[in-house]
Amino acid sequence: MSKIKKSASYENFVIEQGNDNKISITLKNTKQALREIADKLGMEYESDWNTQSLGSKLINHINGVSRNVQMEGAEGVKKSAKYGNFVIEQAENNSISITCDNTKEGLRQISGEIGMVYESDWNTQYLGNKVINFINEGDTTRKVKSSNKDIAKKEFDENNLISDEDWNWWVSLSDSLKYMLLKSNGEWRFEDEFEEDFPTLVDDEITCEIDLNDRSIMGNFVATNFTGYYDEEGNLDHSDILISVSFPDEVFDYSGIEKLTHLKFLEGISFSYVNIESIPECVGKLTTITDFDFSRNEITADTLGELSSLANNLQVLNLSSNLLAGTAEDYEPLTKLSQLNTLDLSSNNIGENAKGFLEKIAQIESLEDLDLSFNALDGHDFSPLSRLPELLELNLRYCVTITDDLLKALSSCTELRKLDLSGNEVAVVKRDLDLSQFTSLKELVLEGKSISVELLSAIVTIPNLEKLTIDGCGYYREKIRSDFEETKWSKLTHLKELTLEYADISVNSLAEIAKISSLETLKLNGSDGIKGSNAIEQFDCEALVNLRSLDLSDRPVSAAALAKIATLPSLESLRLINTSIDISWAEVALLAQLPKLSHLSLSGNNITVEQFGCLEIFAKKDSLYLGITSWGDELKEREEYTKLKALFEESGSHLS
């Protein structure tokens, strides 16, 4: 870790961001933590051992080393050992530290505990920065120093929020940059604020019904939406300002773009769909921006050199839907991006001529999320990706034939959490192929065409798989049915979510799936567009004690299966849309006994006014959503429906 830029404390953890923007989570009381670990491992120690001595011996103990010998470690680290979700390290100066092994997951857990909302696609640096700011109740790098707070309070004027420096910056912007910022902020915000039409831009000259350079008119708007301002307490208020902007295609003049670095909280800039054929030269001046989107243009790989100047700040790069293609050497500039976490190269005509480009990608050691989908990568060697120590997500949709060699190469990516292989053809896969080396893989996405009985046999050997999605099964229904028949689904003992959409599932396959006691979400919906989605006749689901969500839409469901479903103790959401329920609605009413049911959708099934009485029992449940709407019916106009709806409203539930 480089010199610390900022940090925050939470319970027994310290979250730190270095000047290189890397995030670490470290335990505060190292000695106490070392003792607790030693106790759990049954390692004897003396109470007077100092932290360095205890840490060194504990590392040896975990690694099975009987004496204090030198072991290979990372740069600046003498030796280390892993325990659970933590890594114990002894530095060259003998100091001991305990850090979180999976920083991103640790940040997510802390975010949940402190009530901070985050997006699943945020990378580690971005998430860590937000967590630190959230804990510290503001950005520690922009807080007013206490010695200046009195001055800030005295200067506060609610009618003139913007500082002189910020206003001079705004006036200095070109028409194109002003227009881009206003449009990125939302046309409706401008029109609501000033009750005037949004400005227009023609040939990079702006036309507006108000004077955009009049401080009395625009000052507060610029301060609130772009620069931030100091409030009456002397604190910087940046709660509503833009953190990302997009250049619209009517902007052609990028001159002065470096002035955007004045916006200290601006993180992302998009040049998506602006008809450019190369990376704009001006981009190299934006050394504070961490996220760039160049998608949907005509950029070629031989113009990527401009990105090299962003080596110390670029974390997210989207180059999807361009014309990169090129050779392996054209991708050399990407190797300089030492902070890059997320890289999207999808839909770029990358093919045979670029063989070896994955060697270049493998040099971006900070990479966590890589998208190579919709290219032509057959014949490429994927083994270099195993050298990416932080790679968590890999998207290979519609780009490469699934073979034994591919799966073996990918299984060497030891930290990989999510893999998307959907849309790819399957070549010969050995029936006894063992994928147990995929120890970190949690999520796998496939399609019907990507399935074979051999591949399924290999998939069930993935030891810690939690989510498996197989889409588009309906178009390969005959083959899928036989493949599923032979699959030992119950081997997936950690599986929490299984999606087999449109699949033709036999009784035996369903019985095997019903043995996966860890399942929380099961989607077996059929399709009314595919003739003969097989019925759910039997469903012995007693083992599914953790199942919270079940979707059997577009399949006939028998009374016997419905009775079994009604016994699931944890079920919260049940979708039986278009299931052609022709059983007694009195049997449907059995579902009311589900103790945790909060969402029940029966839409698209035939129901008459006379059968409404069977549904009154659902009105007795608190906060239940019940959907029974059928297209073209007139039930809502009937008195019986009005009465039933009133019963639901009385209990705080909802009838649709």
XYZ file of C-alpha atoms in Angstrom:
656
model
C 0.000 0.000 0.000
C 1.364 3.437 -0.914
C 1.079 6.509 1.305
C -2.427 6.803 2.722
C -4.686 9.333 0.978
C -7.679 8.902 3.296
C -9.168 6.367 5.674
C -12.137 5.533 7.877
C -12.711 3.292 10.883
C -15.614 0.905 11.333
C -15.833 -1.305 14.409
C -12.559 -3.305 14.415
C -11.628 -2.413 10.830
C -9.715 0.391 9.144
C -10.508 1.055 5.482
C -7.674 2.880 3.731
C -7.168 4.352 0.257
C -3.593 4.897 -0.870
C -2.282 7.528 -3.250
C -2.369 4.802 -5.901
C -6.147 4.572 -5.141
C -5.902 0.956 -4.013
C -8.160 0.004 -1.113
C -7.304 -2.172 1.866
C -9.269 -3.345 4.896
C -7.092 -3.927 7.951
C -7.887 -5.107 11.465
C -7.260 -2.464 14.156
C -6.157 -4.579 17.128
C -3.660 -6.846 15.420
C -2.345 -8.531 18.543
C -5.789 -9.402 19.870
C -6.801 -10.788 16.478
C -3.613 -12.888 16.293
C -4.377 -14.367 19.707
C -7.943 -15.217 18.703
C -6.743 -16.966 15.542
C -4.061 -18.838 17.473
C -6.657 -19.999 19.999
C -8.946 -21.260 17.242
C -6.065 -23.156 15.629
C -4.930 -24.628 18.936
C -1.504 -22.976 18.713
C 0.182 -22.393 22.049
C 1.802 -19.010 22.689
C 3.238 -17.018 25.569
C 1.292 -14.037 26.904
C 4.401 -11.837 26.775
C 5.088 -12.416 23.068
C 4.963 -9.158 21.170
C 2.928 -8.672 18.001
C 5.852 -9.357 15.648
C 6.856 -12.582 17.366
C 3.292 -13.867 17.665
C 2.495 -12.977 14.064
C 5.624 -14.622 12.684
C 5.035 -17.860 14.565
C 1.343 -17.900 13.614
C 2.215 -17.536 9.918
C 4.631 -20.453 10.253
C 2.006 -22.491 12.079
C -0.635 -21.941 9.382
C 1.837 -22.711 6.592
C 3.078 -25.844 8.335
C 6.584 -24.444 8.839
C 8.211 -25.610 12.069
C 10.809 -22.855 12.351
C 11.278 -19.273 11.315
C 12.454 -19.717 7.709
C 12.262 -17.250 4.833
C 9.226 -17.756 2.598
C 8.451 -16.074 -0.679
C 5.985 -13.193 -0.423
C 4.782 -10.226 -2.409
C 6.976 -7.178 -2.877
C 7.727 -5.676 0.519
C 6.339 -8.752 2.296
C 8.654 -11.217 4.019
C 6.048 -13.939 4.469
C 2.311 -14.393 4.744
C -0.458 -16.884 5.466
C -4.147 -17.027 4.749
C -6.727 -17.676 7.448
C -10.395 -17.637 6.491
C -11.159 -14.322 4.813
C -7.959 -12.675 6.048
C -4.271 -12.598 5.108
C -1.625 -12.257 7.821
C 1.522 -10.595 6.485
C 4.945 -9.862 7.927
C 6.668 -6.964 6.168
C 10.406 -6.643 5.566
C 10.597 -4.450 8.690
C 8.921 -7.328 10.621
C 5.680 -5.419 11.266
C 2.526 -7.545 11.186
C -0.758 -6.705 9.493
C -4.028 -8.552 8.991
C -5.942 -7.547 5.877
C -9.162 -8.688 4.242
C -8.434 -11.226 1.485
C -11.433 -10.273 -0.678
C -11.509 -6.496 -0.316
C -14.528 -5.979 -2.568
C -16.672 -8.486 -0.690
C -15.555 -6.989 2.619
C -16.580 -3.519 1.446
C -19.972 -4.850 0.375
C -20.542 -6.397 3.809
C -19.561 -3.171 5.563
C -21.822 -1.195 3.196
C -24.752 -3.394 4.162
C -24.058 -2.970 7.867
C -23.756 0.826 7.723
C -26.812 1.177 5.459
C -24.972 2.518 2.414
C -26.625 1.757 -0.936
C -24.224 0.647 -3.693
C -24.409 -0.690 -7.247
C -23.279 -4.262 -7.949
C -21.010 -3.157 -10.805
C -18.952 -0.663 -8.719
C -15.298 -1.671 -8.724
C -13.203 -2.017 -5.567
C -11.613 1.443 -5.666
C -14.875 3.228 -6.366
C -16.779 1.284 -3.697
C -13.989 1.774 -1.167
C -13.904 5.508 -1.815
C -17.666 5.737 -1.290
C -17.548 3.677 1.933
C -14.807 5.877 3.389
C -16.729 9.027 2.498
C -19.973 7.597 3.879
C -18.403 6.678 7.221
C -16.705 10.048 7.502
C -19.969 11.821 6.569
C -18.430 13.570 3.575
C -15.364 13.558 1.381
C -12.368 13.937 3.684
C -10.282 15.415 0.883
C -12.647 18.373 0.379
C -13.750 19.294 3.911
C -13.119 22.854 4.990
C -10.280 23.094 7.485
C -11.482 24.042 10.950
C -9.433 27.242 10.855
C -11.398 28.376 7.801
C -14.868 27.373 8.962
C -15.645 30.695 10.602
C -14.721 32.466 7.372
C -16.932 30.118 5.368
C -19.855 30.742 7.723
C -19.495 34.506 7.450
C -19.297 34.376 3.660
C -22.319 32.104 3.258
C -25.055 33.718 1.157
C -27.995 31.555 0.152
C -28.581 33.809 -2.861
C -24.980 33.520 -4.022
C -23.785 30.011 -3.213
C -21.088 29.763 -5.848
C -17.519 30.832 -5.063
C -15.661 33.342 -7.221
C -13.265 30.624 -8.351
C -16.073 28.303 -9.415
C -17.968 31.071 -11.185
C -14.891 32.174 -13.141
C -14.412 28.554 -14.156
C -17.994 28.326 -15.465
C -17.700 31.535 -17.488
C -14.438 30.313 -19.045
C -16.060 27.189 -20.500
C -16.793 26.967 -24.205
C -20.389 26.824 -25.412
C -19.918 23.139 -26.180
C -18.776 22.285 -22.649
C -21.572 24.309 -21.055
C -24.120 22.569 -23.262
C -22.656 19.142 -22.482
C -22.827 19.744 -18.726
C -26.373 21.074 -18.855
C -27.545 18.160 -20.983
C -25.787 15.591 -18.797
C -27.559 17.090 -15.812
C -30.948 16.522 -17.457
C -32.935 18.854 -19.680
C -35.874 18.685 -17.275
C -33.801 20.118 -14.409
C -32.948 23.178 -16.472
C -36.526 23.660 -17.667
C -37.968 23.197 -14.161
C -35.493 25.665 -12.663
C -35.825 28.454 -15.213
C -39.200 27.692 -16.837
C -37.569 28.144 -20.225
C -36.824 25.789 -23.104
C -33.562 23.878 -22.951
C -30.714 25.512 -24.920
C -29.813 24.376 -28.441
C -26.350 23.858 -29.919
C -25.610 24.346 -33.619
C -22.041 24.297 -34.946
C -20.808 24.404 -31.342
C -22.584 27.700 -30.660
C -25.229 27.717 -27.949
C -28.564 29.505 -28.133
C -30.466 30.058 -24.894
C -33.341 32.237 -23.722
C -31.435 33.176 -20.572
C -27.911 34.517 -20.132
C -25.802 31.529 -19.081
C -23.029 33.887 -17.946
C -25.232 35.918 -15.590
C -24.183 35.004 -12.044
C -27.464 36.165 -10.514
C -29.310 33.710 -12.768
C -26.946 30.750 -13.079
C -24.719 30.955 -9.988
C -26.748 28.819 -7.609
C -27.660 26.346 -10.363
C -23.997 25.760 -11.240
C -23.037 25.477 -7.563
C -25.807 23.014 -6.748
C -25.435 20.797 -9.811
C -21.773 20.971 -10.824
C -19.237 22.451 -8.407
C -20.742 22.106 -4.950
C -20.753 24.893 -2.367
C -19.965 25.568 1.274
C -23.042 25.667 3.477
C -23.759 27.856 6.506
C -21.766 25.459 8.725
C -18.714 25.718 6.492
C -19.056 22.183 5.108
C -18.866 21.386 1.426
C -22.283 20.341 0.114
C -21.907 18.142 -2.958
C -24.965 15.969 -2.432
C -26.643 16.784 -5.764
C -23.744 17.357 -8.124
C -22.911 15.355 -11.225
C -20.379 12.554 -10.879
C -20.505 11.528 -14.552
C -21.179 13.339 -17.826
C -21.869 12.361 -21.442
C -20.879 14.185 -24.591
C -23.883 14.321 -26.955
C -23.275 13.722 -30.660
C -24.068 17.358 -31.506
C -20.864 18.436 -29.744
C -17.819 18.511 -32.033
C -15.537 20.940 -30.213
C -13.607 19.283 -27.371
C -11.227 22.193 -26.817
C -10.752 23.151 -23.190
C -11.880 19.725 -22.024
C -9.094 19.708 -19.429
C -11.153 22.289 -17.512
C -13.454 19.465 -16.430
C -10.762 18.453 -13.930
C -11.945 21.457 -11.901
C -14.928 19.295 -10.917
C -13.251 17.372 -8.118
C -16.077 14.868 -7.754
C -16.414 14.104 -11.456
C -15.555 10.435 -11.960
C -16.879 9.405 -15.359
C -17.018 10.788 -18.904
C -18.842 9.156 -21.789
C -18.043 9.594 -25.473
C -20.526 6.876 -26.413
C -22.059 7.017 -29.881
C -20.430 10.285 -30.956
C -19.067 8.987 -34.285
C -15.357 9.118 -33.456
C -12.753 6.898 -35.145
C -10.017 7.243 -32.543
C -9.499 8.130 -28.890
C -9.599 11.965 -28.766
C -6.152 13.432 -28.057
C -7.625 15.687 -25.383
C -8.497 12.668 -23.220
C -4.922 12.452 -21.985
C -5.437 15.737 -20.122
C -8.239 14.303 -17.965
C -5.965 12.747 -15.378
C -8.516 12.891 -12.551
C -11.249 10.911 -14.320
C -11.534 7.229 -13.391
C -14.281 6.023 -15.757
C -14.331 6.411 -19.553
C -16.974 5.140 -21.970
C -16.042 5.105 -25.682
C -18.660 2.539 -26.722
C -20.591 2.475 -30.014
C -18.075 4.330 -32.172
C -15.639 3.313 -34.925
C -12.427 3.304 -32.899
C -9.659 0.984 -34.132
C -7.052 -0.737 -31.974
C -4.125 1.161 -33.507
C -5.413 4.393 -31.892
C -5.359 3.174 -28.279
C -2.040 4.875 -27.504
C -3.776 7.980 -26.149
C -4.929 5.915 -23.169
C -1.371 5.485 -21.865
C -1.463 8.929 -20.259
C -4.330 7.735 -18.037
C -2.241 4.988 -16.452
C -2.489 6.333 -12.905
C -6.200 7.093 -12.748
C -8.234 5.000 -15.204
C -10.298 2.330 -13.434
C -13.222 1.620 -15.785
C -12.870 1.500 -19.592
C -15.710 0.678 -21.986
C -14.614 0.152 -25.604
C -17.526 -2.061 -26.610
C -19.121 -1.965 -30.067
C -16.208 -0.389 -31.900
C -13.968 -1.665 -34.718
C -10.882 -2.500 -32.661
C -9.842 -5.762 -34.373
C -6.104 -5.171 -34.920
C -3.098 -7.215 -33.858
C -1.798 -8.178 -30.432
C 0.721 -5.319 -30.473
C -2.071 -2.777 -30.915
C -3.220 -3.634 -27.383
C 0.145 -2.791 -25.789
C -1.104 0.615 -24.465
C -3.618 -1.201 -22.267
C -0.764 -2.823 -20.330
C 0.099 0.608 -18.895
C -3.278 0.974 -17.170
C -2.121 -0.155 -13.748
C -5.319 0.906 -11.936
C -7.834 -0.562 -14.401
C -10.524 -2.726 -12.778
C -13.158 -3.062 -15.496
C -12.526 -3.522 -19.232
C -15.228 -4.045 -21.872
C -13.959 -5.118 -25.312
C -17.187 -6.760 -26.462
C -18.406 -6.590 -30.081
C -15.139 -5.438 -31.624
C -14.330 -7.865 -34.457
C -11.371 -9.176 -32.476
C -10.353 -12.326 -34.315
C -7.505 -14.450 -35.598
C -5.200 -11.534 -36.446
C -5.194 -10.479 -32.801
C -3.927 -13.807 -31.458
C -1.747 -13.087 -28.455
C -3.708 -10.017 -27.347
C -4.744 -11.883 -24.195
C -1.061 -11.854 -23.211
C -1.358 -8.070 -23.179
C -4.608 -8.112 -21.212
C -3.000 -10.442 -18.668
C -0.503 -7.703 -17.779
C -3.279 -5.531 -16.288
C -2.928 -7.089 -12.849
C -5.606 -4.909 -11.251
C -8.319 -6.172 -13.638
C -11.450 -7.498 -11.903
C -14.093 -7.536 -14.658
C -13.356 -8.439 -18.308
C -15.913 -8.590 -21.138
C -14.774 -10.232 -24.400
C -18.207 -11.246 -25.647
C -19.313 -11.135 -29.287
C -15.833 -11.474 -30.772
C -14.295 -14.430 -32.668
C -11.791 -15.944 -30.252
C -11.582 -19.575 -31.357
C -7.921 -20.554 -31.472
C -6.878 -17.957 -28.895
C -4.956 -19.104 -25.835
C -6.903 -18.187 -22.679
C -4.320 -19.511 -20.220
C -2.663 -16.065 -19.745
C -5.813 -14.907 -17.947
C -4.828 -17.143 -15.037
C -2.130 -14.566 -14.270
C -4.754 -11.958 -13.376
C -4.797 -12.178 -9.565
C -7.908 -10.006 -9.124
C -10.100 -11.288 -11.998
C -13.605 -11.831 -10.593
C -15.935 -11.689 -13.620
C -15.384 -12.897 -17.199
C -17.907 -12.582 -20.032
C -17.309 -14.861 -23.046
C -20.788 -14.828 -24.595
C -20.939 -15.746 -28.271
C -17.197 -15.673 -28.856
C -15.529 -19.053 -28.393
C -16.298 -22.766 -28.686
C -16.508 -24.502 -25.314
C -13.791 -27.155 -25.165
C -11.906 -29.108 -22.516
C -8.854 -26.898 -23.025
C -10.886 -23.712 -22.587
C -12.477 -24.918 -19.362
C -9.149 -26.099 -17.974
C -7.541 -22.746 -18.780
C -10.360 -20.807 -17.148
C -10.368 -23.025 -14.071
C -6.852 -21.741 -13.380
C -8.302 -18.262 -12.779
C -8.307 -18.877 -9.060
C -10.350 -15.826 -7.994
C -13.000 -16.005 -10.739
C -16.503 -15.535 -9.286
C -18.724 -15.200 -12.385
C -18.372 -16.775 -15.847
C -20.734 -16.242 -18.790
C -20.373 -18.799 -21.610
C -23.857 -18.392 -23.064
C -24.441 -18.591 -26.803
C -21.339 -20.656 -27.533
C -21.244 -24.013 -29.266
C -19.980 -27.035 -27.348
C -17.218 -29.176 -28.833
C -16.252 -32.531 -27.411
C -16.023 -32.353 -23.635
C -14.788 -35.369 -21.724
C -17.523 -36.989 -19.703
C -15.238 -37.260 -16.689
C -13.900 -33.698 -16.936
C -13.251 -32.446 -13.411
C -13.847 -28.735 -12.782
C -13.260 -28.885 -9.036
C -10.378 -26.419 -9.502
C -13.048 -23.732 -10.011
C -13.070 -23.259 -6.237
C -14.057 -19.567 -6.278
C -16.649 -19.711 -9.069
C -20.057 -18.690 -7.717
C -22.068 -17.931 -10.876
C -22.208 -19.607 -14.307
C -24.386 -18.516 -17.238
C -25.124 -20.754 -20.250
C -27.726 -21.170 -23.000
C -29.466 -24.196 -24.419
C -27.071 -24.381 -27.365
C -24.169 -24.343 -24.890
C -25.291 -27.567 -23.237
C -24.255 -31.185 -23.541
C -24.598 -34.059 -21.126
C -20.798 -34.114 -20.815
C -20.642 -30.418 -19.975
C -23.403 -30.739 -17.389
C -21.539 -33.639 -15.800
C -18.500 -31.380 -15.514
C -20.478 -28.425 -14.156
C -21.797 -30.364 -11.165
C -18.181 -30.867 -10.044
C -17.751 -27.115 -9.480
C -17.598 -27.205 -5.668
C -18.957 -23.815 -4.585
C -21.323 -22.829 -7.397
C -24.193 -20.713 -6.036
C -25.997 -19.507 -9.165
C -26.556 -21.394 -12.437
C -28.537 -19.921 -15.324
C -29.363 -21.827 -18.515
C -31.514 -19.719 -20.848
C -33.141 -20.535 -24.153
C -33.672 -24.202 -23.414
C -36.976 -24.331 -25.269
C -35.379 -24.242 -28.699
C -33.333 -27.335 -27.914
C -36.017 -29.077 -25.893
C -35.575 -32.670 -27.061
C -31.808 -32.654 -26.563
C -32.073 -30.721 -23.299
C -34.581 -33.161 -21.831
C -32.235 -36.125 -22.284
C -29.198 -34.154 -21.072
C -30.997 -33.005 -17.933
C -32.228 -36.541 -17.312
C -28.655 -37.720 -16.732
C -27.509 -34.728 -14.679
C -26.850 -35.229 -10.974
C -28.082 -31.800 -9.921
C -27.963 -32.710 -6.241
C -24.144 -32.611 -6.345
C -24.410 -28.812 -6.387
C -24.685 -28.641 -2.618
C -24.037 -24.878 -2.402
C -26.391 -23.829 -5.195
C -28.726 -20.984 -4.171
C -30.279 -19.984 -7.508
C -31.141 -22.203 -10.490
C -32.743 -20.941 -13.701
C -33.767 -23.417 -16.420
C -36.048 -21.283 -18.547
C -38.246 -22.960 -21.173
C -36.698 -26.346 -20.452
C -38.540 -29.632 -20.896
C -37.997 -31.124 -17.468
C -38.828 -34.718 -16.695
C -40.177 -36.028 -13.399
C -36.789 -37.573 -12.633
C -34.929 -34.318 -13.350
C -37.310 -32.365 -11.137
C -36.891 -34.890 -8.346
C -33.103 -34.537 -8.592
C -33.330 -30.736 -8.501
C -35.637 -30.918 -5.485
C -32.802 -32.526 -3.504
C -30.741 -29.313 -3.546
C -31.602 -28.142 -0.041
C -29.493 -24.974 -0.368
C -31.738 -23.550 -3.134
C -33.279 -20.138 -2.430
C -34.502 -19.272 -5.950
C -35.814 -21.725 -8.548
C -37.004 -20.565 -11.987
C -38.521 -23.312 -14.116
C -40.878 -21.180 -16.160
C -41.914 -22.521 -19.544
C -43.160 -20.530 -22.520
C -46.588 -20.188 -24.045
C -44.803 -19.644 -27.347
C -43.281 -23.109 -27.220
C -45.827 -25.818 -27.679
C -46.124 -28.375 -24.959
C -44.140 -27.004 -22.029
C -44.386 -30.069 -19.869
C -46.570 -30.045 -16.790
C -45.425 -30.158 -13.194
C -47.255 -33.305 -12.164
C -45.157 -34.302 -9.175
C -43.016 -32.052 -7.028
C -41.612 -33.740 -3.938
C -39.999 -30.599 -2.586
C -39.740 -31.360 1.125
C -35.969 -30.827 1.042
C -36.289 -27.254 -0.261
C -36.513 -25.741 3.209
C -34.588 -22.607 2.174
C -36.516 -21.884 -1.024
C -37.734 -18.268 -1.035
C -38.747 -17.746 -4.675
C -40.355 -20.193 -7.128
C -41.438 -19.549 -10.730
C -43.445 -22.219 -12.574
C -45.169 -19.859 -15.000
C -46.351 -21.128 -18.395
C -46.540 -24.720 -17.186
C -49.597 -26.708 -16.117
C -49.359 -27.418 -12.391
C -51.203 -30.343 -10.851
C -53.179 -30.302 -7.609
C -50.688 -32.730 -6.095
C -47.755 -30.448 -6.927
C -49.634 -27.442 -5.571
C -50.245 -29.213 -2.282
C -46.514 -29.917 -1.946
C -45.626 -26.303 -2.731
C -47.999 -25.164 0.010
C -45.711 -26.826 2.590
C -42.541 -24.876 1.759
C -41.632 -23.087 5.024
C -39.503 -20.244 3.602
C -41.355 -19.448 0.374
C -41.953 -15.696 -0.070
C -42.630 -15.323 -3.806
C -44.578 -17.704 -6.054
C -45.272 -17.091 -9.737
C -47.876 -19.313 -11.419
C -48.658 -17.069 -14.394
C -50.438 -18.700 -17.345
C -50.297 -22.107 -15.729
C -53.691 -23.093 -17.168
C -54.930 -23.913 -13.704
C -57.937 -26.102 -14.219
C -57.961 -27.531 -10.712
C -60.268 -26.348 -7.990
C -59.480 -22.839 -6.804
C -60.133 -24.188 -3.345
C -56.857 -26.063 -3.777
C -55.135 -22.843 -4.786
C -56.339 -21.411 -1.485
C -54.059 -23.922 0.258
C -51.193 -21.608 -0.622
C -52.473 -19.187 2.020
C -50.941 -21.464 4.649
C -47.426 -20.541 3.464
C -46.142 -18.630 6.530
C -43.839 -16.185 4.701
C -45.699 -15.691 1.426
C -45.675 -12.018 0.357
C -46.055 -12.222 -3.442
C -48.378 -14.566 -5.338
C -49.000 -14.090 -9.047
C -51.818 -16.112 -10.627
C -52.361 -13.781 -13.572
C -53.369 -15.249 -16.887
C -55.332 -18.128 -15.390
C -59.060 -18.597 -15.804
C -61.071 -17.485 -12.800
C -64.736 -16.691 -12.463
C -66.575 -14.376 -10.102
C -67.999 -17.426 -8.361
C -64.461 -18.506 -7.439
C -63.569 -15.219 -5.739
C -64.699 -16.619 -2.410
C -61.762 -19.047 -2.472
C -59.377 -16.097 -2.509
C -60.763 -14.292 0.545
C -58.441 -16.300 2.769
C -55.457 -14.492 1.211
C -56.867 -11.161 2.422
C -56.155 -12.306 5.974
C -52.391 -12.271 5.343
C -50.485 -9.084 6.105
C -48.856 -7.197 3.214
C -49.524 -9.781 0.519
C -49.510 -8.968 -3.185
C -51.952 -11.171 -5.135
C -52.152 -10.888 -8.907
C -55.121 -12.504 -10.665
C -55.583 -10.235 -13.697
C -56.414 -11.878 -17.025
C -56.187 -10.078 -20.329
C -59.552 -9.100 -21.755
C -61.608 -9.913 -18.669
C -64.115 -7.577 -17.093
C -63.774 -8.825 -13.545
C -62.695 -5.465 -12.149
C -66.086 -4.010 -12.994
C -67.931 -6.600 -10.908
C -69.188 -5.904 -7.405
C -67.603 -9.121 -6.154
C -64.154 -7.923 -7.237
C -64.655 -4.568 -5.515
C -65.617 -6.349 -2.314
C -62.595 -8.654 -2.480
C -60.246 -5.743 -3.154
C -61.629 -3.888 -0.128
C -60.843 -6.895 2.070
C -57.236 -6.834 0.858
C -56.859 -3.124 1.506
C -58.182 -3.521 5.048
C -55.367 -5.958 5.847
C -52.664 -3.871 4.168
C -52.419 -6.243 1.214
C -52.840 -5.571 -2.494
C -55.042 -7.235 -5.113
C -54.311 -6.713 -8.788
